Tab-separated table of C-alpha atoms in Angstrom:
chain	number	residue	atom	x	y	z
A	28	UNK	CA	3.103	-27.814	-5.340
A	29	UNK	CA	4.913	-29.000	-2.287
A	30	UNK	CA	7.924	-27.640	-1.130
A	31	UNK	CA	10.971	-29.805	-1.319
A	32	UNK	CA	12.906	-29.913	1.908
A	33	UNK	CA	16.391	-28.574	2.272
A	34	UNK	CA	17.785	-30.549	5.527
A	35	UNK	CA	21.609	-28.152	4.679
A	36	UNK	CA	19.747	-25.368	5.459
A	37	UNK	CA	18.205	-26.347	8.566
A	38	UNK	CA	21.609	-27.808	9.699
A	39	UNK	CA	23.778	-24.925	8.369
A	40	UNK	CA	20.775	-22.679	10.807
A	41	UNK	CA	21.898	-25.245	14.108
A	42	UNK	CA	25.842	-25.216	13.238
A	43	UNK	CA	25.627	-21.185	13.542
A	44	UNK	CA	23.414	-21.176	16.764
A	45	UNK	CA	25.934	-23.196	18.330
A	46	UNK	CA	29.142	-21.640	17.223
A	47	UNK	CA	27.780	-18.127	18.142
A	48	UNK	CA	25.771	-17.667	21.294
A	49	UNK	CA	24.301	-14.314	20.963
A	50	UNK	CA	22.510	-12.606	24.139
A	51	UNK	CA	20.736	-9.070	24.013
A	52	UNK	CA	19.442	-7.141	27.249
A	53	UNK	CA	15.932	-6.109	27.872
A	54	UNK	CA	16.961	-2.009	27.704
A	55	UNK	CA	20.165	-2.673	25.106
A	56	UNK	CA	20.073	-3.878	21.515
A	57	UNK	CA	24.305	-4.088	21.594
A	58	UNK	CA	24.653	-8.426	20.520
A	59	UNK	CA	27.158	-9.611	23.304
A	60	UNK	CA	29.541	-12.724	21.409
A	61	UNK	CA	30.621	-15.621	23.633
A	62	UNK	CA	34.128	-15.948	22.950
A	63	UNK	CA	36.489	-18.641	25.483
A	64	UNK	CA	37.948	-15.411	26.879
A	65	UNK	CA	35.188	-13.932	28.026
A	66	UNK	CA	33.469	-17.423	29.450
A	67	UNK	CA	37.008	-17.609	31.513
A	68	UNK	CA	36.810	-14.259	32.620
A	69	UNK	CA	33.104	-14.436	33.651
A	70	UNK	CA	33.211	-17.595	35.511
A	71	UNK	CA	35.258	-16.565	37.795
A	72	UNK	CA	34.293	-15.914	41.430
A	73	UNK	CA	35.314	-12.367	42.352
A	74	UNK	CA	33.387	-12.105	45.459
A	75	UNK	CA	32.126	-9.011	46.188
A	76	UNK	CA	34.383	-6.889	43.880
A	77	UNK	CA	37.990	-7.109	42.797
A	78	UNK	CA	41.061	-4.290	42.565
A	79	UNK	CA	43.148	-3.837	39.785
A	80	UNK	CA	46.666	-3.085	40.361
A	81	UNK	CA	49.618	-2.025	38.927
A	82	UNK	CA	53.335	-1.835	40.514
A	83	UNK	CA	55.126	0.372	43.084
A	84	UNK	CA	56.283	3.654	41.572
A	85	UNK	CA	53.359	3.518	39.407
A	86	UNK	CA	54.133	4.328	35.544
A	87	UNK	CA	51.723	5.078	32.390
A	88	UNK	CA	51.740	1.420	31.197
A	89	UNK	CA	51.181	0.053	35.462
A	90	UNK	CA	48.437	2.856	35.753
A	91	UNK	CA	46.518	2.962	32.603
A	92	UNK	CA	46.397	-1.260	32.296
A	93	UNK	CA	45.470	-0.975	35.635
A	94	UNK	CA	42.274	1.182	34.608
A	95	UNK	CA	41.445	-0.093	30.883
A	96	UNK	CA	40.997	-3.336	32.328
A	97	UNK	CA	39.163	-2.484	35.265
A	98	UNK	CA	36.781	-1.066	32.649
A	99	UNK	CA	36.744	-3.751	30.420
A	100	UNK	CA	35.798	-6.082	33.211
A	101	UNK	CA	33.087	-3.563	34.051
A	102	UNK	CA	31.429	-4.579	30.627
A	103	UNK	CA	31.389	-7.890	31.447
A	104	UNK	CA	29.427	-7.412	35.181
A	105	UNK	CA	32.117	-8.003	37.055
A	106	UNK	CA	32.682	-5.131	40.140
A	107	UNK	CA	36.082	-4.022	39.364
A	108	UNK	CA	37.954	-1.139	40.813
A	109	UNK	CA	41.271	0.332	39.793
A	110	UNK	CA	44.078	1.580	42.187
A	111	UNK	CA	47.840	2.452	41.756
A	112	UNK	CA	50.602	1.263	44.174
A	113	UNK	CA	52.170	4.830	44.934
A	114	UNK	CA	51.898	8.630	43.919
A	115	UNK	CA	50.745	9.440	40.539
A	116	UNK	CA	53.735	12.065	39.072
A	117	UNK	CA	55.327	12.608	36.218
A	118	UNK	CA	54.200	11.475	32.959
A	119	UNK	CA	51.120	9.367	33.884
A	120	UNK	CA	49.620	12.550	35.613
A	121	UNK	CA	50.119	14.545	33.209
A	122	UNK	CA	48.242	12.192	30.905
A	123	UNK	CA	45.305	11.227	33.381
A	124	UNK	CA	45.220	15.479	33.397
A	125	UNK	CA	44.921	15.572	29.949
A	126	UNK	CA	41.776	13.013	29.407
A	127	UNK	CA	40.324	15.097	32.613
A	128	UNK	CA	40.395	11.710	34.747
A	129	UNK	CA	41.491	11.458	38.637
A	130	UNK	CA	44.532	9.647	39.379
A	131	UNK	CA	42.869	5.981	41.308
A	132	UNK	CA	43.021	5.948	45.013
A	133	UNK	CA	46.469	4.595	46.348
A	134	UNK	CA	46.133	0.456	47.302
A	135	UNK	CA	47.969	0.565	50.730
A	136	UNK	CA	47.623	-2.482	51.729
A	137	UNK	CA	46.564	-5.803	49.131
A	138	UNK	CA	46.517	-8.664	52.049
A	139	UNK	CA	43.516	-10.317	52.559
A	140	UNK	CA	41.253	-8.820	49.266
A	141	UNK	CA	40.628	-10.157	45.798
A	142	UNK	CA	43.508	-8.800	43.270
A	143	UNK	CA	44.219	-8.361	39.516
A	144	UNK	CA	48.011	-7.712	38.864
A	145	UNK	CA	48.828	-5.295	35.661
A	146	UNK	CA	52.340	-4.910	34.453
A	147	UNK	CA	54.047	-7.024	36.718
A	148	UNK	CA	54.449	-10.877	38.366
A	149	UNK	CA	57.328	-9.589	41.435
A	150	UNK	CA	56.267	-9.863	44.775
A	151	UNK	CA	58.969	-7.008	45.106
A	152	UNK	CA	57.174	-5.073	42.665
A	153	UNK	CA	53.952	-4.931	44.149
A	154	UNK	CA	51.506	-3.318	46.361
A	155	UNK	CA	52.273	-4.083	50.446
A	156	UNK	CA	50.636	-7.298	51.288
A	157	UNK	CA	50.403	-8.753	47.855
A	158	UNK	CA	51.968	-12.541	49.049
A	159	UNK	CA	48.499	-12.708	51.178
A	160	UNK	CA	45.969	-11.698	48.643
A	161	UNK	CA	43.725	-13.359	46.568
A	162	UNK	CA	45.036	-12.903	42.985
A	163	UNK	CA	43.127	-13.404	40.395
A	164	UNK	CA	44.595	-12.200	37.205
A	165	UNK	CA	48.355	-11.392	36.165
A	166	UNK	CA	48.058	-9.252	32.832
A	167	UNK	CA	51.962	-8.694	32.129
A	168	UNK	CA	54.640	-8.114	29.377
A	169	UNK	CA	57.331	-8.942	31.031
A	170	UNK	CA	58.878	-12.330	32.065
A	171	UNK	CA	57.381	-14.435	34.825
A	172	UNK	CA	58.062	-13.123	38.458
A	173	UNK	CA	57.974	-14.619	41.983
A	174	UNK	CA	54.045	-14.716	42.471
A	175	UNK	CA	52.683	-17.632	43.396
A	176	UNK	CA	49.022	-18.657	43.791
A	177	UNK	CA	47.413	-22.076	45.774
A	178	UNK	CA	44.467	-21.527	43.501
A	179	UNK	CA	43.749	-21.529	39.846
A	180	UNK	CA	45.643	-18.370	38.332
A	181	UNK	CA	43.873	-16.274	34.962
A	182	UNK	CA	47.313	-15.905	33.563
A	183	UNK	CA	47.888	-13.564	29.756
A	184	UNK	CA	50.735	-12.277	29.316
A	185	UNK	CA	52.343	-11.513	25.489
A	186	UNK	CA	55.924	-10.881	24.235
A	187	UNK	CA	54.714	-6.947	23.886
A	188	UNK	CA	56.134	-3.851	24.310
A	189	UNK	CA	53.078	-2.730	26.385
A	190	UNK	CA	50.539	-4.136	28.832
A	191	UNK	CA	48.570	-1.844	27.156
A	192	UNK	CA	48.875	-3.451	24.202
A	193	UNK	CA	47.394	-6.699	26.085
A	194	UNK	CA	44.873	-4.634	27.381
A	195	UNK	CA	43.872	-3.720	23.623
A	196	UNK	CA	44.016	-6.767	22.333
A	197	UNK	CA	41.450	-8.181	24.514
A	198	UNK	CA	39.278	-5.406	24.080
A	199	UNK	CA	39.319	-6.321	20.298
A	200	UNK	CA	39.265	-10.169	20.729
A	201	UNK	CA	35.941	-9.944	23.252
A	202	UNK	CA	34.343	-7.386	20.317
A	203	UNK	CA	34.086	-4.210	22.955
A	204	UNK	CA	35.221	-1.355	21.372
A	205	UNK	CA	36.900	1.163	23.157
A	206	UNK	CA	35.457	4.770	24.173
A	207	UNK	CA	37.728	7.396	23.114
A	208	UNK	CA	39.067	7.915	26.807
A	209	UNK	CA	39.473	4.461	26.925
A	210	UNK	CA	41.674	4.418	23.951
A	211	UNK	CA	43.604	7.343	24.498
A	212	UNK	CA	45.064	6.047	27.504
A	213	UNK	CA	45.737	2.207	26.174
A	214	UNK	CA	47.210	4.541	23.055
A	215	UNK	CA	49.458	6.133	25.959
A	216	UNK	CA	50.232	3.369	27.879
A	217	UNK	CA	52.014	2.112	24.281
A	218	UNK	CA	53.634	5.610	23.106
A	219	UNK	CA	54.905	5.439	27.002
A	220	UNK	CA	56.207	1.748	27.175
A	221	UNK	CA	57.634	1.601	23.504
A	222	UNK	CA	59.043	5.589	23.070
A	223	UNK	CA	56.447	6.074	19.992
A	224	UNK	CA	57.197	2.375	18.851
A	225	UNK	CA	61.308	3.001	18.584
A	226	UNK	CA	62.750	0.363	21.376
A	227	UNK	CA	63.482	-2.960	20.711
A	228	UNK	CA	60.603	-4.418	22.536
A	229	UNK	CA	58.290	-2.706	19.790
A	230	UNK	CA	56.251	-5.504	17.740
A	231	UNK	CA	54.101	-5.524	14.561
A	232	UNK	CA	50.827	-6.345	17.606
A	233	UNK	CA	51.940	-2.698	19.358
A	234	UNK	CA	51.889	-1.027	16.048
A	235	UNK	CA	48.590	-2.310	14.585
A	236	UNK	CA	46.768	-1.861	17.916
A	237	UNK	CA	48.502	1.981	18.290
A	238	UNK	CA	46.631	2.365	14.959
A	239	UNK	CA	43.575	0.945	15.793
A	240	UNK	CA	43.513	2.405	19.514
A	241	UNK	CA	44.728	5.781	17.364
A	242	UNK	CA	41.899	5.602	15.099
A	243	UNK	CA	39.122	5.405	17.969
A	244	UNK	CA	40.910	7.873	20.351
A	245	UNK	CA	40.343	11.924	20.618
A	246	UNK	CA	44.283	12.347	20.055
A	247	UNK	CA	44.292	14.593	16.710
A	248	UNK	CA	48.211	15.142	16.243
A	249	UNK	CA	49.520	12.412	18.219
A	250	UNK	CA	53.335	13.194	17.564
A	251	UNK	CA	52.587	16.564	19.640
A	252	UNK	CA	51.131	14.982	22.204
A	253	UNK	CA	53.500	12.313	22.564
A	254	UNK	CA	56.719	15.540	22.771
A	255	UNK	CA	54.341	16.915	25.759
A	256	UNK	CA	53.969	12.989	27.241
A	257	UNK	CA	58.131	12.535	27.047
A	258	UNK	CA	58.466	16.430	28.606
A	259	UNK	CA	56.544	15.452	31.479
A	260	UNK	CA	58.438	12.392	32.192
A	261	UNK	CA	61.707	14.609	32.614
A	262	UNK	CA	59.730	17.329	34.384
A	263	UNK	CA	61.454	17.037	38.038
A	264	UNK	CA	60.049	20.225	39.041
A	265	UNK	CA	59.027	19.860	43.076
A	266	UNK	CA	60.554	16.508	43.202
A	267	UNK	CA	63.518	15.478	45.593
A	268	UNK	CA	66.535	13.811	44.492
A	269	UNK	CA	64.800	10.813	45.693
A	270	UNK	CA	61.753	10.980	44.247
A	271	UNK	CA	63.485	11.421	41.110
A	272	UNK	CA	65.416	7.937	41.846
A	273	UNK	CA	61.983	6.442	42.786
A	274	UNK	CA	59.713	8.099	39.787
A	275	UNK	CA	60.589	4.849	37.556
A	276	UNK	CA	61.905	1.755	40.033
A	277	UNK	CA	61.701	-1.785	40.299
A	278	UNK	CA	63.121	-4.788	42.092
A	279	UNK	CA	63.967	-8.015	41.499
A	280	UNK	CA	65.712	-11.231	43.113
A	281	UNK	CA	68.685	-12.199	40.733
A	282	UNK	CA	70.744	-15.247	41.512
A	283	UNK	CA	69.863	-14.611	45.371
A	284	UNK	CA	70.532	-11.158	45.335
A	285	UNK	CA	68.032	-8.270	45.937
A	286	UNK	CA	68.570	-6.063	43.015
A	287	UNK	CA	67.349	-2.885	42.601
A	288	UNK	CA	66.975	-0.857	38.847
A	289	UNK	CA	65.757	2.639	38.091
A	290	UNK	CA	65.122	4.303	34.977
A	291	UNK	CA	65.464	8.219	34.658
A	292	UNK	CA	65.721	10.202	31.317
A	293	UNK	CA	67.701	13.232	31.206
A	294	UNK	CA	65.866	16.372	30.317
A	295	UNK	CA	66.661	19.894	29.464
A	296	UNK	CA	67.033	21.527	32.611
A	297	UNK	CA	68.823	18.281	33.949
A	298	UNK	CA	71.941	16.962	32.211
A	299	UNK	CA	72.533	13.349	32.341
A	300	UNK	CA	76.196	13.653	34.193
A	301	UNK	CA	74.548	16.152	36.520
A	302	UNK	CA	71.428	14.017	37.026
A	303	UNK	CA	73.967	11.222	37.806
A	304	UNK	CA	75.852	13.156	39.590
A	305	UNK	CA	73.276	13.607	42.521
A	306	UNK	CA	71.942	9.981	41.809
A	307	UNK	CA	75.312	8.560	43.005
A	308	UNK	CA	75.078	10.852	46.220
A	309	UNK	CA	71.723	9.608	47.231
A	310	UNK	CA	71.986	5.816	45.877
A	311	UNK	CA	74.474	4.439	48.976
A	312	UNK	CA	71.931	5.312	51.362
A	313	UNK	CA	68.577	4.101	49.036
A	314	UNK	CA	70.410	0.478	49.400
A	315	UNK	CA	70.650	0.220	52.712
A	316	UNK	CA	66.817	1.724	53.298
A	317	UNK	CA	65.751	-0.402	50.455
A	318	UNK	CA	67.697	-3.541	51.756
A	319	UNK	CA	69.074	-4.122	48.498
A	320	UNK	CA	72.896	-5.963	47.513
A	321	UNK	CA	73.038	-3.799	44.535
A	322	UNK	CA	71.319	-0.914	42.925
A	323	UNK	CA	71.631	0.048	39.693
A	324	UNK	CA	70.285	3.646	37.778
A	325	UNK	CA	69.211	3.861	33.867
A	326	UNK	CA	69.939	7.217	33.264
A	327	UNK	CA	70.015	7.406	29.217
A	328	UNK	CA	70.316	10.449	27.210
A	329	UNK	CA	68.348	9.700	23.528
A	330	UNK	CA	70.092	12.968	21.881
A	331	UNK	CA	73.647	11.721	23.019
A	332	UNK	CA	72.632	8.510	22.721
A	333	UNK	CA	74.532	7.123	25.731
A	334	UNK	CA	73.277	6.426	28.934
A	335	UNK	CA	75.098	6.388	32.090
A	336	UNK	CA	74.499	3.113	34.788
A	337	UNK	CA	75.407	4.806	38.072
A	338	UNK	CA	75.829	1.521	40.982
A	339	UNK	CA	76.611	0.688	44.813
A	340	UNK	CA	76.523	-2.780	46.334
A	341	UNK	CA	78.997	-5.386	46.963
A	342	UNK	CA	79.362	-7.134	43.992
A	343	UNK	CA	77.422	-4.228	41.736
A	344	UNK	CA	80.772	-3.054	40.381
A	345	UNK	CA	81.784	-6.721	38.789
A	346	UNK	CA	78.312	-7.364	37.352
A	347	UNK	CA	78.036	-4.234	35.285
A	348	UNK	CA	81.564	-4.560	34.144
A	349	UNK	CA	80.285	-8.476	33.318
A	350	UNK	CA	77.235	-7.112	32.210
A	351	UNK	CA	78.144	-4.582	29.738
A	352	UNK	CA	81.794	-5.505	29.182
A	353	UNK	CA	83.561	-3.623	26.269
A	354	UNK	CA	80.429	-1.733	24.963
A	355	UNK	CA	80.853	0.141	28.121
A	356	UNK	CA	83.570	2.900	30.193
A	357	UNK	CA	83.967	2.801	33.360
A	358	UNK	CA	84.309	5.463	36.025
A	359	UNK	CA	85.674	5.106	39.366
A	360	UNK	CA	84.040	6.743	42.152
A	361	UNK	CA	84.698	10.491	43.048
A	362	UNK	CA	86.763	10.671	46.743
A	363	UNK	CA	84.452	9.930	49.803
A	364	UNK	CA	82.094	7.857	47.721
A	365	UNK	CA	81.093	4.304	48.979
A	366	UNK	CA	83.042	1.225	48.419
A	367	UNK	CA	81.877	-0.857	45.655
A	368	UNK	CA	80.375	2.612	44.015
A	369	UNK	CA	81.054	3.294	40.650
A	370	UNK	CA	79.527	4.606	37.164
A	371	UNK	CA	79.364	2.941	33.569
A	372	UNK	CA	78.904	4.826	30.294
A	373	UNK	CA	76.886	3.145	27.455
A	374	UNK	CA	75.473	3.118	24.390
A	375	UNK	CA	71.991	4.300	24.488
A	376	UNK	CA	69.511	1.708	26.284
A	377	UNK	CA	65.627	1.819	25.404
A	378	UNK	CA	64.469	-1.105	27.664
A	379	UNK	CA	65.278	-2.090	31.219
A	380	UNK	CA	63.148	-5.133	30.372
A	381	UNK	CA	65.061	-5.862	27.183
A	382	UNK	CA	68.448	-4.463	27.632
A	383	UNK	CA	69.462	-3.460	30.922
A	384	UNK	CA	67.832	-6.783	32.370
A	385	UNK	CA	69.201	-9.629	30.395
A	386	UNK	CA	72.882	-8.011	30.709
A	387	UNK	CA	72.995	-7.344	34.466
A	388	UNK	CA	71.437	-10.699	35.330
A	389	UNK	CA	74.217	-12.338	33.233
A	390	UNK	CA	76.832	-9.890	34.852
A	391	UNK	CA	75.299	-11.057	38.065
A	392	UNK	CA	75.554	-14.709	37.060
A	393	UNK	CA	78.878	-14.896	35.676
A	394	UNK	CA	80.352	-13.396	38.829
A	395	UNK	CA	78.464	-15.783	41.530
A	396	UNK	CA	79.484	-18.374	40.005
């Protein structure tokens, strides 16, 4: 008897050959999807190799984006390298120790070669010569910077609490799934960025990939780890006073002004009024080396739950009183210290990107005008 055609079947057959196109390599059975992502990514001309990069005073969410992604793009064929933008210390060596990986090579100089920017968009946050390379990529968290590119930019960035968490996500949306080194560093660019999901930045994405990246990483008590993670970060041990100021730093322009903001946690062998203390000694001279108008210092204490905003600048003092108004105390500065010096007392602040930010750029605002 003859076979009745079925013309749905045969059309139902074409309609999921085009949705999905499905390639497999001579030596690897692993089914590759096409998804827009990764035809954007791919078709891309990266010349003969590209750098990934976080920022200046490199830390765990600027060095292990910098890496994940360098990796992911690795899947894909494309010759990517990571590198850092200073010294490795603190907390992001101790966790590159941990997964028994070296620390990239330091990116002195970005001008002239093909770049991919993690964790930041601020020409003042970025490697030396950044305004004359070729960028490629921004992957960022954060709100948009100064870079600016005369060709067509690959721009993702997410309201996050973690590049990593970027990182992650495109890991999952291209269908690659992490090894377990690979995960355990996204996983500790997130406990790093979002203090074990508690600041205000945290999101429901950061908390379903921290699963996800938990369930696929090699970290069996993760709450121990993340205690030894948080020690390291206040682990000054062999560090100058200025290295300390420098271990967690960024830069911004503000209104005009060149504003600089550090972030330092107070540890157990380090106070925070003794850690700010010797911040307020160093930070006069920092300015004028850094050529900033202001500098500001994040030094919070999470068991006290205050943290102290050490400044110097013309202008610095008015801005954090603007800034943080009656939620804060003021102290003047101790005899012999700069004009325009000065200390503030807060409640505890989790993000410089959230919190410390929004209010001094307002400060800053509201004073210029």
């Amino acid at each position: 008897m003859k076979q009745t055609s079925r013309p749905w079947t045969f059309l139902f057959a074409y309609l999921l050959c085009i949705c999905l196109s499905v390639s497999c390599s001579d030596t690897d059975e692993t089914i590759v999807y096409s998804t827009p992502l990764r035809t954007i990514i791919t078709g891309m001309d990266y010349g003969d190799g590209v750098l990934v990069v976080g920022h200046k005073s490199p830390d765990c969410d600027a060095v292990l984006s910098a890496m994940t992604y360098a990796s992911l793009l690795q899947r894909m064929g494309i010759n990517a390298e990571a590198r850092v933008a200073g010294k490795v210390i603190c907390e992001p060596r101790y966790v590159l120790h941990e997964a028994g990986i070296e620390a990239p090579a330091i990116l002195d100089d970005a001008a002239g070669l093909n770049i991919i920017m993690t964790d930041h968009s601020e020409f003042a946050q970025a490697a030396n010569g950044m305004s004359s390379a070729r960028i490629l990529h921004i992957i960022d968290h954060h709100g948009t910077g100064s870079v600016t590119t005369p060709q067509p930019l690959f721009y993702y960035a997410l309201p996050v609490g973690s590049t990593c968490t970027i990182i992650a996500s495109m890991y999952e949306e291209l269908g690659e799934n992490p090894t377990a080194t690979e995960a355990r560093l996204m996983l500790s660019g997130i406990l790093s960025d979002t203090d074990n999901l508690t600041t205000t930045t945290t999101t429901a994405t950061d908390r379903r990939l921290y699963e996800w990246l938990l369930r696929q990483s090699d970290i069996t008590d993760v709450e121990t780890y993340y205690a030894a993670m948080r020690k390291a970060r206040t682990s000054f041990d062999g560090m100058t006073d200025e290295d300390i100021l420098f271990s967690d730093y960024k830069e911004y322009e503000i209104e005009g002004y060149k504003v600089g903001i550090g972030n330092v946690f107070a540890s157990d062998e380090l106070g925070v009024e003794e850690l700010c203390q010797r911040m307020r000694q160093i930070m006069p001279a920092v300015r004028v080396q850094q050529g900033l108008d202001m500098l500001f210092m994040m030094l919070g204490d999470r068991q006290a739950n205050v943290t102290h905003i050490p400044f110097c600048g013309d202008g610095a003092r008015e801005a954090a009183e603007a800034g943080f108004g009656a939620s804060a105390t003021l102290f003047s500065p101790p005899s012999g210290e700069s004009e325009g010096a000065g200390c503030i007392v807060t409640t505890y602040i989790s993000s410089r990107k959230a919190e410390f930010l929004p209010a001094i750029t307002e400060g800053i605002r509201q004073t210029n005008i």
